[in-house]
Short mmCIF file of C-alpha atoms in Angstrom, two decimals:
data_model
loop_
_atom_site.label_atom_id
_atom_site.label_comp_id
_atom_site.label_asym_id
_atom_site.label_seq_id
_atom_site.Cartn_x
_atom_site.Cartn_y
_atom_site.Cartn_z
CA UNK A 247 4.26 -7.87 -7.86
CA UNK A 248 2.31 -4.52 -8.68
CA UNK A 249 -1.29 -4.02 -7.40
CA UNK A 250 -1.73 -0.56 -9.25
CA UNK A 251 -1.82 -1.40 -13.23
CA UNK A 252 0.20 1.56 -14.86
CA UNK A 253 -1.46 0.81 -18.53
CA UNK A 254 -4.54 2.34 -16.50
CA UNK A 255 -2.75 4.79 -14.29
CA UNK A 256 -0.05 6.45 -17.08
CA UNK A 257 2.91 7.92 -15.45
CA UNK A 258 4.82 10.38 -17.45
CA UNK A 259 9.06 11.09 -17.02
CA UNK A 260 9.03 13.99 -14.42
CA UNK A 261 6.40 13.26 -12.48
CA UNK A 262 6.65 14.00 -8.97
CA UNK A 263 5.30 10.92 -7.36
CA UNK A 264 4.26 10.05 -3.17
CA UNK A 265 4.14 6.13 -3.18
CA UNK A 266 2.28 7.00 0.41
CA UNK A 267 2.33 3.51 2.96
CA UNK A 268 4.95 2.26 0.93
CA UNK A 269 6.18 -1.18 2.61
CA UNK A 270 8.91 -2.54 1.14
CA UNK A 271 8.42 -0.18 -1.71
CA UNK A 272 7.36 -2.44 -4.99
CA UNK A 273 5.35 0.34 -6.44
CA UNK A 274 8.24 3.22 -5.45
CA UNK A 275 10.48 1.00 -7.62
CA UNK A 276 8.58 0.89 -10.63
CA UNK A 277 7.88 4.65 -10.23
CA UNK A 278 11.68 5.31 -10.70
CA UNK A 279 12.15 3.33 -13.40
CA UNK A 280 9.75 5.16 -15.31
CA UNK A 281 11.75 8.18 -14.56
CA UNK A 282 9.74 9.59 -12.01
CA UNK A 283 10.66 11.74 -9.41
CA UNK A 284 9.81 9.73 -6.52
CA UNK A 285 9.22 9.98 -2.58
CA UNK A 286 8.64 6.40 -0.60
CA UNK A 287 7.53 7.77 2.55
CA UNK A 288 6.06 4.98 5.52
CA UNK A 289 6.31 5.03 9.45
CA UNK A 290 8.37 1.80 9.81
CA UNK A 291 11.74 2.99 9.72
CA UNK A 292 13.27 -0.30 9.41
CA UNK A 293 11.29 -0.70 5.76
CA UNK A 294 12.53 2.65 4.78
CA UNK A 295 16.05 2.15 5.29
CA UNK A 296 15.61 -1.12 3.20
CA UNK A 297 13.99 1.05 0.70
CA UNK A 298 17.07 3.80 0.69
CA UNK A 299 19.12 0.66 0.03
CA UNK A 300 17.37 -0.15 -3.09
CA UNK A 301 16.79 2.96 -4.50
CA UNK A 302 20.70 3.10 -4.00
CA UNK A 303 21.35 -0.05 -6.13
CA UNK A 304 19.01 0.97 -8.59
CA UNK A 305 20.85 4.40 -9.57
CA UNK A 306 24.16 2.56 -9.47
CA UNK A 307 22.94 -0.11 -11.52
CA UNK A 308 21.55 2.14 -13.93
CA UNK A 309 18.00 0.84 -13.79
CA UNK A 310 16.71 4.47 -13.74
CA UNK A 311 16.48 6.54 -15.82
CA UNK A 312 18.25 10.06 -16.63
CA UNK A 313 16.23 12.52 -14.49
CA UNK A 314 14.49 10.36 -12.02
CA UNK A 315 14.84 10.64 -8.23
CA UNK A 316 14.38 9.04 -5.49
CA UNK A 317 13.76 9.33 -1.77
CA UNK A 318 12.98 6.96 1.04
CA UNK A 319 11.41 8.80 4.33
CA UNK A 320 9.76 8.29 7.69
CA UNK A 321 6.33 10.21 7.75
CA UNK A 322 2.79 10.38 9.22
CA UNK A 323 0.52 9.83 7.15
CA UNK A 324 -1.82 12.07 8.95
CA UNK A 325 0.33 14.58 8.46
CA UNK A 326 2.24 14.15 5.55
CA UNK A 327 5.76 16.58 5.66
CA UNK A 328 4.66 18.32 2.21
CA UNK A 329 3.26 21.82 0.94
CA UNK A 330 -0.18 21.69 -0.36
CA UNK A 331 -0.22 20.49 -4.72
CA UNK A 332 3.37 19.23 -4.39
CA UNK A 333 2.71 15.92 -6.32
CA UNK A 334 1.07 15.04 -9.60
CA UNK A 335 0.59 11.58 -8.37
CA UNK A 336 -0.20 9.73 -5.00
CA UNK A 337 -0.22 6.41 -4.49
CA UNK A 338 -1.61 4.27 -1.30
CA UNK A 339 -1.45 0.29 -1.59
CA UNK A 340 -2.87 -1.77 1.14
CA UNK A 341 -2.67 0.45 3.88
CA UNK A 342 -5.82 2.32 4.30
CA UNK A 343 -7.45 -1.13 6.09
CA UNK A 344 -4.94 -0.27 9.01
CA UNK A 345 -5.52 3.32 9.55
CA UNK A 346 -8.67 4.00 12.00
CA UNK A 347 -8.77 8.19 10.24
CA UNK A 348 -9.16 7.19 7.16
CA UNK A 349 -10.91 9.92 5.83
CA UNK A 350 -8.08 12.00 7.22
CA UNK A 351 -5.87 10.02 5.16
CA UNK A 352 -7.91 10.99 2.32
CA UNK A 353 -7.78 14.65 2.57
CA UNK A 354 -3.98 14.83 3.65
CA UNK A 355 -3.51 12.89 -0.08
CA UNK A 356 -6.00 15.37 -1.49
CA UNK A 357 -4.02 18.72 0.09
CA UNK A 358 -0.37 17.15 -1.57
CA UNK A 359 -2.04 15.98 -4.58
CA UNK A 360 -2.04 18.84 -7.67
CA UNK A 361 -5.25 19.84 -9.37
CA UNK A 362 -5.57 17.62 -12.43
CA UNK A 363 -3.05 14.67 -10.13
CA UNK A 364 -3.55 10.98 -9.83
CA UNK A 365 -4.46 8.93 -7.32
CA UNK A 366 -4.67 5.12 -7.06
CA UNK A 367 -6.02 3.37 -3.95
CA UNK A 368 -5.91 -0.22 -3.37
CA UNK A 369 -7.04 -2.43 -0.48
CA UNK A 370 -8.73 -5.67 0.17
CA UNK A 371 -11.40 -7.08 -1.28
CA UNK A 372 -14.91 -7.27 0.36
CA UNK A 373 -15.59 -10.84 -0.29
CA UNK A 374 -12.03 -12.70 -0.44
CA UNK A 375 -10.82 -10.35 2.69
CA UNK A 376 -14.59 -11.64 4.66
CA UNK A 377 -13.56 -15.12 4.23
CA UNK A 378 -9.65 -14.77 5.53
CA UNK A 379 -11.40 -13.13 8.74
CA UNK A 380 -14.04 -15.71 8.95
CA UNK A 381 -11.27 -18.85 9.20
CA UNK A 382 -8.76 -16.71 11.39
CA UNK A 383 -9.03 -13.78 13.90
CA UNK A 384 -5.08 -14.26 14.06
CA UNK A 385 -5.19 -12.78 9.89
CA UNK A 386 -6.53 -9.40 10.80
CA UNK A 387 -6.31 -9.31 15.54
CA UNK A 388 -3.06 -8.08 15.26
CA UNK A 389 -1.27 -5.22 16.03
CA UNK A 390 -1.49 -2.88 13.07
CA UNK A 391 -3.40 -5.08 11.66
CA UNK A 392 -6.51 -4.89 9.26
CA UNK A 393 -9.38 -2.82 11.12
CA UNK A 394 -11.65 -2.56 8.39
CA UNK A 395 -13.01 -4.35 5.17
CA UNK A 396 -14.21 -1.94 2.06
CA UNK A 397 -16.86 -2.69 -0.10
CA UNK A 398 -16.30 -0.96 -2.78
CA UNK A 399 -18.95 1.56 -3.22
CA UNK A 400 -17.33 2.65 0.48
CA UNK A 401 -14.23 2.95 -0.37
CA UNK A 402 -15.47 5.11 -3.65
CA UNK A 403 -17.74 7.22 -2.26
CA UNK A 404 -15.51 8.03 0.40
CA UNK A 405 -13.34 9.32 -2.35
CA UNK A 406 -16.02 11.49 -3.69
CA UNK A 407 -16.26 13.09 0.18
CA UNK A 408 -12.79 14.09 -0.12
CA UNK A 409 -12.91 15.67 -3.22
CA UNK A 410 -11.62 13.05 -6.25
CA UNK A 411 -13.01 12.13 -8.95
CA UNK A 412 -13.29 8.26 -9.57
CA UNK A 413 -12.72 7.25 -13.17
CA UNK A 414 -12.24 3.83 -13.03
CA UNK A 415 -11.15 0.13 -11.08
CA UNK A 416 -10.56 -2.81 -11.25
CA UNK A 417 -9.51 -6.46 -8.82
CA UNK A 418 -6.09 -7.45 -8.89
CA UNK A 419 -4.26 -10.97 -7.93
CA UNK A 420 -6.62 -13.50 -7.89
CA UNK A 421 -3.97 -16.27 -7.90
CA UNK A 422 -3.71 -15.37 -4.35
CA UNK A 423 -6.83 -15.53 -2.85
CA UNK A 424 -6.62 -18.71 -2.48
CA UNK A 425 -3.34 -18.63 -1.05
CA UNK A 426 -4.13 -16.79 1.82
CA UNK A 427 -7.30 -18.42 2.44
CA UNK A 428 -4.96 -21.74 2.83
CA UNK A 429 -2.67 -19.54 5.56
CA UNK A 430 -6.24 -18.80 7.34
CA UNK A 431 -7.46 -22.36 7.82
CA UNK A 432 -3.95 -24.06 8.69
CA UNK A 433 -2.57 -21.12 10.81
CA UNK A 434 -1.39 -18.00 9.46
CA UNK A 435 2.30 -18.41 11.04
CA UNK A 436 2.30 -21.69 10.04
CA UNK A 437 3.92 -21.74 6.51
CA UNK A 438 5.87 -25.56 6.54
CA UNK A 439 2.36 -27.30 6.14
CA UNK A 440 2.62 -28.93 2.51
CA UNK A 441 -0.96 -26.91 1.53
CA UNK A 442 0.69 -23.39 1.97
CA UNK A 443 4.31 -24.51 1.10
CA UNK A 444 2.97 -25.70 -2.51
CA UNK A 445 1.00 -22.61 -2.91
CA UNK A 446 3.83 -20.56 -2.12
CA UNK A 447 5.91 -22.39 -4.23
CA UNK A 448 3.52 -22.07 -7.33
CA UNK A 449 2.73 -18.53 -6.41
CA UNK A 450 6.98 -17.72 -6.64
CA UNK A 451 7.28 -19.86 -9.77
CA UNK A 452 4.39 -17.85 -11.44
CA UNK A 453 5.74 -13.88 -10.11
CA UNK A 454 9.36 -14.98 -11.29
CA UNK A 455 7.92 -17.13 -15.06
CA UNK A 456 4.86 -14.94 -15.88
CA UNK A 457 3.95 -18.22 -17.80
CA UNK A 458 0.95 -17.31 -20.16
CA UNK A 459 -0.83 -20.17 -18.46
CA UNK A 460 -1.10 -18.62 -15.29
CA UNK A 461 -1.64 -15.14 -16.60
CA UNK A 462 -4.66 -15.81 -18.66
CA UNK A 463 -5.97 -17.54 -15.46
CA UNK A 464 -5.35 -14.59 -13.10
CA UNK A 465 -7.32 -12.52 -15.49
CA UNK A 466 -10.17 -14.59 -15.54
CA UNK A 467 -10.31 -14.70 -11.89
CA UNK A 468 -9.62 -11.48 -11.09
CA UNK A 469 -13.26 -10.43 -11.67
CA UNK A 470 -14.29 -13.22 -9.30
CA UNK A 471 -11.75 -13.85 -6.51
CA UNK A 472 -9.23 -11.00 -7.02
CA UNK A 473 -8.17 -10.45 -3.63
CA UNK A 474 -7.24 -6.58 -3.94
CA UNK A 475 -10.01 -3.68 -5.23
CA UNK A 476 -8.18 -0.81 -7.12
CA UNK A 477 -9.59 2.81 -7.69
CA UNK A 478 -8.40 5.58 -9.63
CA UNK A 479 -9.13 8.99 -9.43
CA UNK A 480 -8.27 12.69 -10.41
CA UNK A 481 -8.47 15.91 -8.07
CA UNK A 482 -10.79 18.09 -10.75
CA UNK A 483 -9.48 21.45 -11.04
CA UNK A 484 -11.23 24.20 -9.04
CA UNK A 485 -13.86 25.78 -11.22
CA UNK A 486 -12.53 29.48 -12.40
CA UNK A 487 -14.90 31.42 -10.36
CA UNK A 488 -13.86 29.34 -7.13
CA UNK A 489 -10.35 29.84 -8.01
CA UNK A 490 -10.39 33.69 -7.79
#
């Protein structure tokens, strides 16, 4: 299940991609099979090894292609292990919310990204997100756990303070919302009442059918209820008379 829409956020063979936060590494995945040259890097070592293991099965399997590479790392991403300009694109899903520095997230991204990179951000959305932490402090009082909620103009203009370039968004998953908002009221450990069994149920059926039913009403919700915000941006290139 992708958050970042790659019809909107065009990846090219070759390019060297940081898939930054990268959980169990959906995005990472779809990098490589668009040939990229791709680094999964995240501080839970237990998710990364998971991640090595895939990107292993993929090359054998042949799901990449010619070209593409792949690594799985440990990292910081307060201090990411790069040179400055070492990627042409960055991606961070659902992980800024958990990071208190996240401005210094933002200009660590900025330093690895390229002038003229990519960037895609994604986190929560304001109003579905204010709801999960109205029915449950368990959703978000956790260790690691969500410390902020964006609106969106935050999240954007703290873009614009780190030096990017918004040029466009968009709300993601819709189908979801609800979902979680089910997992709030009942208990979010609590996944064997029939409420949030059924929903889970429909939710697998629909990520593993993409039935058109369900697709045409994800897009119509999305504007509405989508439960993730996602912004892209470019690092502008430094004016010439900066550059000297």
């Amino acid at each position: 299940m992708l958050t970042v829409d790659f019809s909107r956020f065009p990846l090219a063979a070759g390019d060297r991609v940081l898939d930054l936060g990268c959980g169990a590494g959906r995005h990472a995945f779809e990098c490589y099979r668009r040939g990229a040259q791709v680094v999964a890097l995240d501080q839970n070592g237990d998710e990364i090894r998971e991640v090595a293991k895939w990107f292993a099965a993929m090359k054998e399997a042949g799901e990449a292609p010619e070209g593409a590479t792949a690594t799985a790392m440990e990292g910081d991403a307060l201090n990411l292990p790069f040179p400055d300009e070492s990627f042409d694109v960055v991606i961070i899903s659902e992980v800024m919310e958990h990071i208190p520095d996240d401005k210094g997230v933002l200009a660590e991204m900025v330093r690895v990204l390229r002038p003229g990179g990519r960037i895609a951000v994604t986190v929560p959305r304001y109003g579905p997100e204010k709801i999960c932490w109205a029915l449950s402090d368990a959703y978000h009082e956790v260790e690691g756990g969500h410390i902020r909620i964006y609106k969106a103009d935050e999240l954007l203009g703290k873009m614009k303070e780190a030096g990017l370039k918004p040029y466009g968004t968009h709300h993601a998953h819709a189908l979801h919302s609800p979902y979680w908002w089910l997992k709030c009221a009942f208990g979010v450990d609590n996944d064997k009442v029939l409420p949030v069994k059924a929903y889970h149920q429909l939710l697998v059926w629909d990520i593993m059918k993409k039935p058109l039913a369900t697709r045409l009403a994800e897009q119509a919700l999305n504007p509405l209820i989508g439960k993730s915000f996602v912004a892209y941006a470019t690092k502008p290139h430094l004016p010439v008379a900066a550059a000297k």
